[in-house]
Short mmCIF file of C-alpha atoms in Angstrom, two decimals:
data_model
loop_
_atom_site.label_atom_id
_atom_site.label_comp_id
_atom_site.label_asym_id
_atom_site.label_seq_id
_atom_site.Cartn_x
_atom_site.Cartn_y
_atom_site.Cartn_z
CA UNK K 107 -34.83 27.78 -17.27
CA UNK K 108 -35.57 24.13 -17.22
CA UNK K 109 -32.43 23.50 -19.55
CA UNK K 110 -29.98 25.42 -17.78
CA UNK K 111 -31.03 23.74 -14.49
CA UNK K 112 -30.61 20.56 -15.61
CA UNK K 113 -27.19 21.32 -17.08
CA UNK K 114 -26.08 22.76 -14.03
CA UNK K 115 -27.58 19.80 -12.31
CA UNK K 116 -25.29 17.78 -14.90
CA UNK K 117 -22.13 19.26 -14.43
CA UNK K 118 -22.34 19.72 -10.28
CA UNK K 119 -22.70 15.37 -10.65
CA UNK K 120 -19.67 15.56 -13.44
CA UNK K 121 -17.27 17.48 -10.73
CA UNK K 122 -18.70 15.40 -7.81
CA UNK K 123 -17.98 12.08 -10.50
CA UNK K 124 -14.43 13.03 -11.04
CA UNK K 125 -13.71 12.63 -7.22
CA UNK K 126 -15.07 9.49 -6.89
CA UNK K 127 -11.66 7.57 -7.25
CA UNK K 128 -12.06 3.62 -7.59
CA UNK K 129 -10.10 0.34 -7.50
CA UNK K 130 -10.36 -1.92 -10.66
CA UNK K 131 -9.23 -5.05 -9.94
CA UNK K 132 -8.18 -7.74 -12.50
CA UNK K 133 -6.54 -11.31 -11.64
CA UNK K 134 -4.30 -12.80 -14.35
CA UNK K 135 -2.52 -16.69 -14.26
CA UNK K 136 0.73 -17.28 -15.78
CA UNK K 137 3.06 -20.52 -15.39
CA UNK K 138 6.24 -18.21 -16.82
CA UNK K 139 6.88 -17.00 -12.92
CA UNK K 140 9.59 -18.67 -12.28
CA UNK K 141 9.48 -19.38 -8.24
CA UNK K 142 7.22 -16.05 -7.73
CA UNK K 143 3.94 -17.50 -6.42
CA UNK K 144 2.60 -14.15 -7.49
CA UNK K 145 2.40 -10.62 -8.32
CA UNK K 146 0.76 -7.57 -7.30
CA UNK K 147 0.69 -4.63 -9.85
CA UNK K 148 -0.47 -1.56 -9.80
CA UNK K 149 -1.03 0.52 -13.08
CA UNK K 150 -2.03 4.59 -12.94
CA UNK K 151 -2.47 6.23 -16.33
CA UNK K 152 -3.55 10.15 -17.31
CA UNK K 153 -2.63 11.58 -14.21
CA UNK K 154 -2.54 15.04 -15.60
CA UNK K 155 -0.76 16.81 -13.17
CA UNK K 156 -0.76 20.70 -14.11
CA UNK K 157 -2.59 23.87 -13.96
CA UNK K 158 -5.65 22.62 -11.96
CA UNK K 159 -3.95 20.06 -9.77
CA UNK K 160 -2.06 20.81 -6.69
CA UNK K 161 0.55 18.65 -4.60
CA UNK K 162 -2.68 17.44 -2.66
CA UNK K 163 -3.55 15.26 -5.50
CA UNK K 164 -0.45 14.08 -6.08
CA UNK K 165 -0.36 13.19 -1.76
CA UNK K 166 -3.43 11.60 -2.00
CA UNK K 167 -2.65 9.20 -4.94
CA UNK K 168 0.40 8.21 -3.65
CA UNK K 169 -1.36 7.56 -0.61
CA UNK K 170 -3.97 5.15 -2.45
CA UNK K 171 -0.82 3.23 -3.74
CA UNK K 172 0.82 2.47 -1.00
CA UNK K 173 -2.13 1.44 0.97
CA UNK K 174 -2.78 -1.14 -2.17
CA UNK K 175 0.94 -2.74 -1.24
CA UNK K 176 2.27 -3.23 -5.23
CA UNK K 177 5.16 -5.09 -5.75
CA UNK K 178 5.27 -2.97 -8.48
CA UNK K 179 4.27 -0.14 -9.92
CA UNK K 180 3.43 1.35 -13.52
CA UNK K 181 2.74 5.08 -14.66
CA UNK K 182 1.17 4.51 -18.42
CA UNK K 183 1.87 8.32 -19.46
CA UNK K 184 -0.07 11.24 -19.34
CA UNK K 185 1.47 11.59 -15.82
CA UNK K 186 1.84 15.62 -16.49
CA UNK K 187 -0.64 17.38 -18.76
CA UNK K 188 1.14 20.11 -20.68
CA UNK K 189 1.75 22.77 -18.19
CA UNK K 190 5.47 21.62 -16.89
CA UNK K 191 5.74 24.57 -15.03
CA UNK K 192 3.17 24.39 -12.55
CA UNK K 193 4.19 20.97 -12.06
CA UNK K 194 7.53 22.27 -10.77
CA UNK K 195 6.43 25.08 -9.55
CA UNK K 196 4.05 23.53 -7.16
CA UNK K 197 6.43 20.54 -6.56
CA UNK K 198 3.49 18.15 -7.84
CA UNK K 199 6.06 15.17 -8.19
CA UNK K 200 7.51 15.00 -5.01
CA UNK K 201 4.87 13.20 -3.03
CA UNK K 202 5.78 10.44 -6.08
CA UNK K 203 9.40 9.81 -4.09
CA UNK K 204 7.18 8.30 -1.71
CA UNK K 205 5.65 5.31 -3.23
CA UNK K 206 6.53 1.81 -1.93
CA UNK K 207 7.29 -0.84 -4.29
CA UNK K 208 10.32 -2.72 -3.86
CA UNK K 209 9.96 -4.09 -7.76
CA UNK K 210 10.30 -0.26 -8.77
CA UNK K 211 8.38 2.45 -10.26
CA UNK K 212 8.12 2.57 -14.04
CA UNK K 213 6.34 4.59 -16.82
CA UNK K 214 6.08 5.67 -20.27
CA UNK K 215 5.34 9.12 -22.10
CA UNK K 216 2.44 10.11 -23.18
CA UNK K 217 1.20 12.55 -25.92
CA UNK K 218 1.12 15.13 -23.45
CA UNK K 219 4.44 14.55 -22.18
CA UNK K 220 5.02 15.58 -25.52
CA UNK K 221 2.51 18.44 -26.05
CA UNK K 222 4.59 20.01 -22.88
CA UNK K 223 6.88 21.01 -25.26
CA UNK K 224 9.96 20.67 -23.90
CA UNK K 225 9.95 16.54 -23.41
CA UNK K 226 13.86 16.56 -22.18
CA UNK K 227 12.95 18.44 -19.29
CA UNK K 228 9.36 16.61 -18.40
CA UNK K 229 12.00 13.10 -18.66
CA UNK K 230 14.62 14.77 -16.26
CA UNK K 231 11.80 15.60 -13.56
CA UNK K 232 10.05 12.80 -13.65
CA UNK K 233 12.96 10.38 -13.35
CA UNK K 234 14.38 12.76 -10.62
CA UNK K 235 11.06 12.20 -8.70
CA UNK K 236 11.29 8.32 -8.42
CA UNK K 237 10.12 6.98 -12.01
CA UNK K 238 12.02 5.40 -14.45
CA UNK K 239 10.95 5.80 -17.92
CA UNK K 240 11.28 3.41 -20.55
CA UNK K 241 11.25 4.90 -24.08
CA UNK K 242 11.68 1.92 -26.28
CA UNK K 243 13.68 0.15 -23.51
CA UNK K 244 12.84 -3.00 -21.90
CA UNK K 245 14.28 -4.44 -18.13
CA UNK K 246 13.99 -7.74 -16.21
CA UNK K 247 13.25 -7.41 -13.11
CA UNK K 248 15.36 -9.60 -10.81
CA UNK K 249 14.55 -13.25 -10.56
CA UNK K 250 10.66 -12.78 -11.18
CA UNK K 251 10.36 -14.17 -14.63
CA UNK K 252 9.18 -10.51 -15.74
CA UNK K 253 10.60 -8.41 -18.81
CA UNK K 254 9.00 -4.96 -18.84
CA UNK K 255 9.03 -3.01 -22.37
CA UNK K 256 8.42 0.42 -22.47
CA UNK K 257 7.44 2.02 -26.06
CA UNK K 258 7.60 5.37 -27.32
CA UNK K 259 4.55 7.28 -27.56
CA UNK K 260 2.38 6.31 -30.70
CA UNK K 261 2.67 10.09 -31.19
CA UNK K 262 6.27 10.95 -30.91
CA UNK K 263 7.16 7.89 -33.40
CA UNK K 264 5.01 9.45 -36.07
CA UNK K 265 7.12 12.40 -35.64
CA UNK K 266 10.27 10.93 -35.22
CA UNK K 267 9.46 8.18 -37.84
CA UNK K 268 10.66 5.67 -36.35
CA UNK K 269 9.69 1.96 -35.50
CA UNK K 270 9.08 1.67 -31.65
CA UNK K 271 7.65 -1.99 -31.88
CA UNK K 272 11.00 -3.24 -32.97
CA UNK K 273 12.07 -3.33 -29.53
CA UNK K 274 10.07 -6.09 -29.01
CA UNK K 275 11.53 -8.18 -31.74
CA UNK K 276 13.98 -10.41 -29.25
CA UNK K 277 12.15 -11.10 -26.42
CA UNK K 278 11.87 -14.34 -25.13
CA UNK K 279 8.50 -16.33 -25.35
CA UNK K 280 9.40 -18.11 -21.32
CA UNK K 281 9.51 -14.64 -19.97
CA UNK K 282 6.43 -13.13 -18.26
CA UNK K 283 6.60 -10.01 -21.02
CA UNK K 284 4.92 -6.98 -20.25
CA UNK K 285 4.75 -4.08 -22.37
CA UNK K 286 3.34 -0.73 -21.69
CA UNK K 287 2.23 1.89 -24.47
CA UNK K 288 0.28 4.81 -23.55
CA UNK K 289 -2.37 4.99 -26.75
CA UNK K 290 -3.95 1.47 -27.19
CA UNK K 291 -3.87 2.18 -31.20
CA UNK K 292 -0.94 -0.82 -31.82
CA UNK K 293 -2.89 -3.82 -29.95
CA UNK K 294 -3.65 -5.79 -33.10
CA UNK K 295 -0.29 -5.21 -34.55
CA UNK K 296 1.30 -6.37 -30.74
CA UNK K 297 -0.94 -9.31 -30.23
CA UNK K 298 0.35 -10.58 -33.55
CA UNK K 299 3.84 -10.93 -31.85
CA UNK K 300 4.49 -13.94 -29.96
CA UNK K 301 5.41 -13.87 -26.76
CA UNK K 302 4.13 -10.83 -25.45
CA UNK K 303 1.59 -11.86 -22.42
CA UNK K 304 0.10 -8.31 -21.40
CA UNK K 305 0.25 -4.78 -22.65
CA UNK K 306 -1.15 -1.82 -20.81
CA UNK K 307 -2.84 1.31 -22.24
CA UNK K 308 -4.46 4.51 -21.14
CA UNK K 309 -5.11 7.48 -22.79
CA UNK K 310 -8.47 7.04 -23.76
CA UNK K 311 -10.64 8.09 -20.74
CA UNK K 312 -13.46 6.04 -21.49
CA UNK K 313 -14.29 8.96 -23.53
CA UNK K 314 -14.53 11.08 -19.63
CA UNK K 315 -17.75 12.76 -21.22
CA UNK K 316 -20.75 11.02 -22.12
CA UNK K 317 -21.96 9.93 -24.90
CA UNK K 318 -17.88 9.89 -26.02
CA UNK K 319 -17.70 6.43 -24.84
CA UNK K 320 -18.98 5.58 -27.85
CA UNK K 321 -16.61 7.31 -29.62
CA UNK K 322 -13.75 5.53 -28.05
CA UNK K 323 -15.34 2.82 -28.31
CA UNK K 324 -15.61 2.77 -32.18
CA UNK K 325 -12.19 3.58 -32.49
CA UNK K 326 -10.30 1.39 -30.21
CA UNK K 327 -9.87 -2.23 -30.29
CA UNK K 328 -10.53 -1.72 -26.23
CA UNK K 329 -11.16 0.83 -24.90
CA UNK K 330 -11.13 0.32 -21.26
CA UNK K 331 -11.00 -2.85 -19.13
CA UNK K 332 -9.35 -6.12 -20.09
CA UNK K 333 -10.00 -7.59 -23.51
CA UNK K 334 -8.35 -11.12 -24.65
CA UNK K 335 -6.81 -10.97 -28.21
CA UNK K 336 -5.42 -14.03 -29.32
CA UNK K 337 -2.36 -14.82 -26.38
CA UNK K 338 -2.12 -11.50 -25.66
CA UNK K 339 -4.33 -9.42 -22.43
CA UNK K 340 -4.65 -6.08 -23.08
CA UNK K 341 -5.76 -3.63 -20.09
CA UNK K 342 -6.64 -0.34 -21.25
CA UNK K 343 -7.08 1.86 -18.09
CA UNK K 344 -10.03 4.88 -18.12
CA UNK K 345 -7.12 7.35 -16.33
CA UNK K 346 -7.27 8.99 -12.73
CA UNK K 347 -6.70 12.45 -14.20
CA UNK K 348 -8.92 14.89 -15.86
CA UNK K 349 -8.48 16.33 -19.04
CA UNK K 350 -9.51 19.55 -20.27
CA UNK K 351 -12.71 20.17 -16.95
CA UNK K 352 -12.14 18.35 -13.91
CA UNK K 353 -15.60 16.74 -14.79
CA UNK K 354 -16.90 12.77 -15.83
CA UNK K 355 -20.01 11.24 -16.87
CA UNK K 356 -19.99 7.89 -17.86
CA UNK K 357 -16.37 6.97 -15.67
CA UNK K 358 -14.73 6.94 -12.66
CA UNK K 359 -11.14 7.98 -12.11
CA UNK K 360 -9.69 4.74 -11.39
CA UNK K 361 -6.38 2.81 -9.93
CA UNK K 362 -6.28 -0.41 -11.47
CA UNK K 363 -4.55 -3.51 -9.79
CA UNK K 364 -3.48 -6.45 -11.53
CA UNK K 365 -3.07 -10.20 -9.24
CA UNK K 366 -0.80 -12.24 -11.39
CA UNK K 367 -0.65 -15.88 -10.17
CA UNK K 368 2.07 -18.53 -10.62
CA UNK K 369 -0.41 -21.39 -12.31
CA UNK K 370 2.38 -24.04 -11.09
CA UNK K 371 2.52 -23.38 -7.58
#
């Protein structure tokens, strides 16, 4: 009896955990601005819009974002789960058409993106809704000094067999290069590659369950927060989403913001 009230106890705190949204807050310096005396960021990964989410949640972290004021906004994948239906259905992306940023919205796919099945249409709706999806792409945005690169999921290039890193084979070292990629699995490989100043992850959940932090742990070169590998700063977010139970121990959903600041200025 003891047992099952203490798992009960366990799981009632897991639910109550995985509302507790918070603000991670990082501040970078960078002299490649150009005449920007700074930056204001804001990366969401593993949203997991689907079956147990309704256009509430979507409201209410659009809400959050625009009450942050980005410049600019990033969606690391994992922005639906794998039930694209219900995401239409219930209109989940709309609220998304709503976000102020006047840099832009951008994102990559995730694995789950993927897992939907039918990745054509998940692309479609989400770029219908207000995000721009780079797969393998890259964009500079105006005058800021800023290239974005958007890779492939780690996933989808097994199965495609293809290369996604190529993409970042011309960029220019005096750009402000940003890359996103949803699994943080390629960080060595991309820190090795000069030039790139800061690639952002999610995926990982800080494991959403403990003790699976230490899981994550052992196999990711980070595994959530910001890690320095030689040039390169890689922020690996822990998701706002759930997967799989609406439930964490050990993490908080989170909203992470990133300060970068021209060093010249």
């Amino acid at each position: 009896m003891v047992l099952i009230c203490c798992l009960l106890a366990i799981n009632i705190y897991g639910i109550y955990n995985a509302q507790r949204q918070v603000v991670t807050e990082y501040v970078l310096f960078s002299d490649k601005l150009g005449q920007l005396k700074e930056i204001k960021i804001v990366m969401v990964s593993d949203i997991h819009l689907g079956k147990v989410t309704e256009q509430e949640f979507s409201r209410q972290l659009v809400a959050k974002i625009n009450s942050l004021q980005p410049d600019l906004v990033l969606l690391v994948g994992d922005i639906i789960d794998s039930d694209l239906e219900s995401v239409q259905r219930k209109e989940q992306l709309l609220p998304f058409k709503n976000i102020k940023a006047q840099l832009g919205i951008y994102g990559v796919m995730g694995n789950h993106e993927y897992i939907s099945g039918n990745s054509k249409a998940v692309l479609q709706l989400l770029q219908a809704n207000n995000i721009q999806i780079l797969i393998d792409e890259k964009i500079r945005l105006n005058e800021t000094g800023i290239v974005l690169f958007g890779l492939d999921d780690e996933s989808r290039e097994k199965f495609k067999n293809k290369n996604s890193i190529i993409v970042l084979d011309k960029l220019n070292v005096s750009d402000y290069n940003i890359v996103m990629d949803h699994q943080p699995k390629r960080i060595k490989r991309i820190s090795e590659i000069v030039g790139v100043d800061l690639l952002l992850s999610g995926h990982t959940h800080r494991g959403q369950y403990f003790p699976n932090n230490y899981i994550t742990q052992s196999i990711y070169l980070n595994d959530w927060g910001l890690k320095e590998i030689n040039k390169l700063t890689s922020i690996v977010s822990c998701g706002y989403g759930n997967w799989s139970a609406p439930l964490r121990l050990g993490s908080k959903p989170e909203i992470v913001v990133m300060k970068i600041i021209n060093s010249t200025k």
